[in-house]
């Protein structure tokens, strides 16, 4: 490279540096920086908007399918036919009665199944040699098809209590999920906190109460949220197989199926989905109240 080219390049760089420092009315004008990426309109939208758009899209697809693909078979009723069931007084009263019985069985199974899962998880933490046994029990309850074991449970537990099989099947439906979530949470306790308690002569029970149970709450509540719809599904399945008496959601589904009443079937399926979703949201609300640090509830305090 020649001396003239070198001096020319140096002059250009000097001119650029000088241009960045040209004073303006209020002082030196800063050099333009990189522009920030433009935000898309959906990135600034509220969280509920996505759910609303998805719900509307599902209803539109449902409506179009009922009047095109399934108009001749009438296997899929229109949304208007299903929604009309909600405004039928006699229908609504019967549904509340059936849903109440199923929710009661599901709630009992939910409580007993989760209590057993939490108790065994704590026992594994205190007595590690039991881990393999508890894991095998959890895997068995998860892998056995509920449809296959349901009739056995109906015969075994249905004689003493009409809804006994519903409670047991609901408990089995939540056991595996809660065992996994609880064990993951208990084992995620901070090692430094455990070492500190151990250094001061604390026992395993002290570490469990002071550190591990608190550390396990986020994972435990995540499992409990998933377990809520599973418990309701287990109870409905048991009723569908003959448990719970005549006034249950399972028996109502059987009656609608035997009559080929598509609007009634879709109405009951929608009610079941709403109940399962309500259980999920209810446990999520409790989780936000009990573990606010996992949802940013203490962020304002840090500021």
XYZ file of C-alpha atoms in Angstrom:
303
model
C 0.000 0.000 0.000
C 1.413 3.443 -0.969
C 1.950 6.380 1.384
C -0.754 8.369 -0.411
C -3.353 5.622 0.163
C -2.359 5.377 3.820
C -2.660 9.093 4.390
C -5.984 9.142 2.536
C -7.381 6.390 4.769
C -6.200 8.181 7.882
C -7.861 11.370 6.689
C -11.199 9.605 6.163
C -11.089 8.086 9.659
C -10.225 11.475 11.153
C -13.127 13.072 9.298
C -15.530 10.432 10.626
C -14.329 10.931 14.198
C -14.664 14.677 13.802
C -18.178 14.303 12.399
C -19.233 12.335 15.493
C -18.114 15.241 17.690
C -19.760 18.084 15.722
C -21.428 20.247 18.345
C -25.117 20.866 18.023
C -27.376 23.381 19.752
C -27.286 21.381 22.968
C -23.800 19.935 22.702
C -22.124 17.205 20.674
C -24.438 15.190 18.474
C -24.098 11.482 19.317
C -23.480 9.072 16.528
C -26.542 7.080 15.546
C -26.602 3.707 17.279
C -28.189 0.464 16.155
C -31.965 0.635 15.988
C -33.918 -1.609 18.339
C -35.913 -4.400 16.691
C -39.481 -3.392 16.031
C -42.000 -5.048 18.365
C -44.738 -7.050 16.728
C -48.266 -6.169 17.756
C -48.938 -9.626 19.192
C -45.877 -9.408 21.431
C -47.471 -6.507 23.310
C -50.912 -8.131 23.543
C -52.280 -9.262 26.932
C -51.822 -12.959 27.835
C -55.544 -13.735 27.667
C -55.803 -12.627 24.033
C -54.134 -15.782 22.719
C -56.559 -17.997 24.613
C -59.526 -15.977 23.368
C -58.393 -16.182 19.750
C -57.792 -19.929 20.087
C -61.246 -20.480 21.610
C -62.957 -18.507 18.848
C -61.013 -20.450 16.206
C -62.066 -23.786 17.725
C -65.722 -22.718 17.801
C -65.572 -21.579 14.169
C -63.994 -24.864 13.034
C -66.554 -26.790 15.109
C -69.417 -24.838 13.538
C -68.144 -25.297 9.985
C -67.566 -29.039 10.522
C -71.077 -29.553 11.922
C -72.663 -27.977 8.815
C -70.373 -29.523 6.197
C -68.520 -32.763 6.912
C -70.890 -34.157 9.555
C -74.213 -32.676 8.503
C -75.608 -35.956 7.194
C -74.463 -38.147 10.100
C -75.169 -35.467 12.755
C -72.309 -36.897 14.807
C -71.141 -33.376 15.613
C -73.925 -31.013 16.693
C -73.677 -27.285 16.165
C -72.423 -25.112 19.034
C -75.918 -23.611 19.330
C -77.442 -27.026 20.082
C -74.866 -27.721 22.782
C -75.058 -24.274 24.379
C -78.862 -24.550 24.481
C -78.437 -27.403 26.974
C -76.963 -24.947 29.470
C -80.231 -22.982 29.505
C -82.473 -26.009 30.019
C -83.534 -25.857 33.684
C -84.321 -29.559 34.097
C -81.158 -30.551 32.241
C -79.025 -28.210 34.330
C -80.456 -29.545 37.604
C -79.725 -33.137 36.594
C -76.213 -32.200 35.496
C -75.446 -30.513 38.814
C -76.596 -33.633 40.657
C -74.486 -35.938 38.499
C -71.444 -33.674 38.531
C -71.642 -33.237 42.302
C -71.411 -36.988 42.897
C -68.485 -37.359 40.504
C -66.613 -34.365 41.913
C -67.010 -35.781 45.427
C -65.492 -39.122 44.405
C -62.716 -37.393 42.463
C -61.921 -35.094 45.394
C -61.675 -38.005 47.830
C -59.418 -39.920 45.457
C -57.353 -36.793 44.872
C -56.791 -36.311 48.596
C -56.011 -39.947 49.399
C -53.797 -40.485 46.353
C -51.769 -37.347 46.974
C -51.426 -38.020 50.694
C -50.090 -41.495 49.947
C -47.700 -40.121 47.318
C -46.348 -37.381 49.601
C -46.006 -39.733 52.570
C -44.065 -42.306 50.551
C -41.850 -39.601 49.027
C -40.937 -38.314 52.490
C -40.333 -41.884 53.632
C -37.933 -42.416 50.727
C -36.049 -39.293 51.736
C -35.687 -40.488 55.325
C -35.069 -44.145 54.392
C -33.307 -44.156 50.994
C -33.259 -47.960 50.721
C -37.045 -47.813 50.116
C -36.601 -45.750 46.943
C -36.655 -48.723 44.581
C -39.825 -50.150 46.136
C -41.694 -46.845 45.972
C -40.555 -46.263 42.393
C -41.840 -49.677 41.366
C -45.211 -49.019 43.006
C -45.503 -45.671 41.230
C -44.549 -47.162 37.858
C -47.062 -49.989 38.255
C -49.905 -47.569 39.015
C -48.930 -45.541 35.960
C -48.410 -48.380 33.477
C -51.459 -50.520 34.257
C -54.294 -49.505 31.875
C -57.104 -48.023 33.943
C -59.685 -49.554 31.621
C -58.261 -53.018 32.350
C -58.091 -52.656 36.124
C -61.319 -50.662 36.420
C -63.734 -53.639 36.375
C -61.624 -55.401 39.025
C -61.825 -52.336 41.254
C -65.583 -52.075 40.710
C -66.066 -55.657 41.887
C -63.584 -55.346 44.751
C -64.590 -51.989 46.217
C -68.091 -51.513 44.838
C -69.818 -53.923 47.187
C -69.096 -52.031 50.384
C -69.377 -48.546 48.869
C -71.016 -47.753 45.502
C -68.431 -45.050 44.775
C -65.461 -46.943 46.233
C -64.002 -47.870 42.856
C -64.298 -44.255 41.687
C -62.274 -43.059 44.667
C -59.601 -45.740 44.209
C -59.259 -45.143 40.469
C -59.018 -41.394 41.028
C -56.306 -41.990 43.636
C -54.366 -44.226 41.259
C -54.616 -41.581 38.541
C -52.773 -38.993 40.648
C -50.275 -41.172 42.523
C -47.454 -41.384 39.967
C -47.491 -37.695 39.041
C -47.345 -36.549 42.652
C -44.624 -39.027 43.633
C -42.389 -37.801 40.818
C -43.046 -34.127 41.519
C -42.550 -34.484 45.256
C -39.314 -36.463 44.966
C -37.876 -34.019 42.434
C -38.700 -31.120 44.713
C -37.352 -32.739 47.870
C -34.069 -33.575 46.155
C -33.727 -30.028 44.815
C -33.099 -28.535 48.255
C -30.007 -26.259 48.422
C -26.964 -28.292 49.403
C -25.443 -25.414 51.382
C -28.519 -25.139 53.596
C -28.501 -28.870 54.273
C -24.780 -28.798 55.089
C -25.335 -25.913 57.496
C -28.027 -27.782 59.417
C -25.874 -30.904 59.435
C -22.903 -28.911 60.754
C -24.990 -27.712 63.688
C -26.003 -31.273 64.516
C -29.436 -31.201 62.913
C -31.185 -34.464 62.093
C -32.749 -35.571 58.820
C -36.120 -34.606 60.233
C -34.866 -31.071 60.906
C -33.509 -30.779 57.363
C -36.829 -32.018 56.033
C -38.881 -29.485 57.982
C -36.587 -26.485 57.622
C -35.333 -26.824 54.046
C -36.534 -29.728 51.930
C -40.293 -29.335 52.322
C -40.091 -25.649 51.423
C -37.844 -26.383 48.447
C -40.271 -29.067 47.252
C -43.349 -26.819 47.176
C -42.986 -25.492 43.585
C -42.489 -28.955 42.068
C -45.160 -30.432 44.310
C -47.775 -27.877 43.300
C -46.881 -28.343 39.638
C -47.680 -32.038 40.073
C -50.848 -31.313 42.056
C -52.152 -29.093 39.255
C -51.721 -31.869 36.711
C -53.241 -34.385 39.121
C -56.512 -32.467 39.531
C -57.902 -33.180 36.024
C -56.483 -36.715 36.200
C -58.477 -37.438 39.357
C -61.712 -36.336 37.705
C -60.935 -38.444 34.639
C -60.297 -41.489 36.824
C -63.593 -41.031 38.660
C -65.571 -40.651 35.417
C -63.905 -43.741 33.966
C -64.802 -45.817 37.023
C -68.418 -44.630 36.787
C -68.442 -45.496 33.108
C -67.441 -49.031 34.110
C -70.224 -49.360 36.681
C -69.173 -47.526 39.849
C -70.915 -44.733 41.721
C -74.619 -45.463 41.346
C -77.071 -44.021 38.839
C -76.577 -40.264 39.368
C -73.043 -39.690 38.098
C -71.388 -38.182 35.058
C -70.279 -41.606 33.875
C -73.812 -42.997 33.933
C -75.118 -39.872 32.194
C -72.581 -40.422 29.419
C -73.678 -44.057 29.079
C -77.335 -43.012 28.814
C -76.602 -40.385 26.158
C -74.469 -42.836 24.190
C -77.130 -45.549 24.250
C -79.671 -43.046 22.879
C -77.223 -41.713 20.244
C -77.906 -38.235 21.600
C -74.947 -36.338 20.134
C -75.833 -32.901 21.596
C -76.152 -34.443 25.063
C -72.825 -36.256 24.719
C -71.044 -33.102 23.639
C -72.715 -31.147 26.410
C -71.572 -33.647 29.053
C -68.075 -33.743 27.562
C -67.916 -29.948 27.698
C -69.104 -29.934 31.319
C -66.474 -32.543 32.218
C -63.764 -30.480 30.543
C -64.854 -27.341 32.390
C -64.802 -29.152 35.739
C -61.343 -30.592 35.067
C -60.074 -27.174 34.003
C -61.590 -25.566 37.095
C -59.728 -28.053 39.282
C -56.465 -27.203 37.543
C -57.036 -23.465 37.974
C -58.070 -23.862 41.617
C -54.875 -25.695 42.533
C -52.907 -23.122 40.545
C -54.497 -20.334 42.593
C -53.572 -22.087 45.829
C -50.027 -22.502 44.517
C -49.767 -18.760 43.838
C -50.886 -18.013 47.387
C -48.621 -20.569 49.071
C -45.523 -20.080 46.890
C -45.576 -16.427 45.764
C -41.811 -16.442 45.181
C -42.263 -18.730 42.163
C -44.615 -16.304 40.376
C -42.829 -13.034 40.978
C -45.082 -12.105 43.889
C -42.155 -10.665 45.850
C -40.612 -8.736 42.976
C -42.090 -5.472 44.140
C -40.548 -5.978 47.562
C -37.080 -6.374 46.044
C -37.379 -3.061 44.309
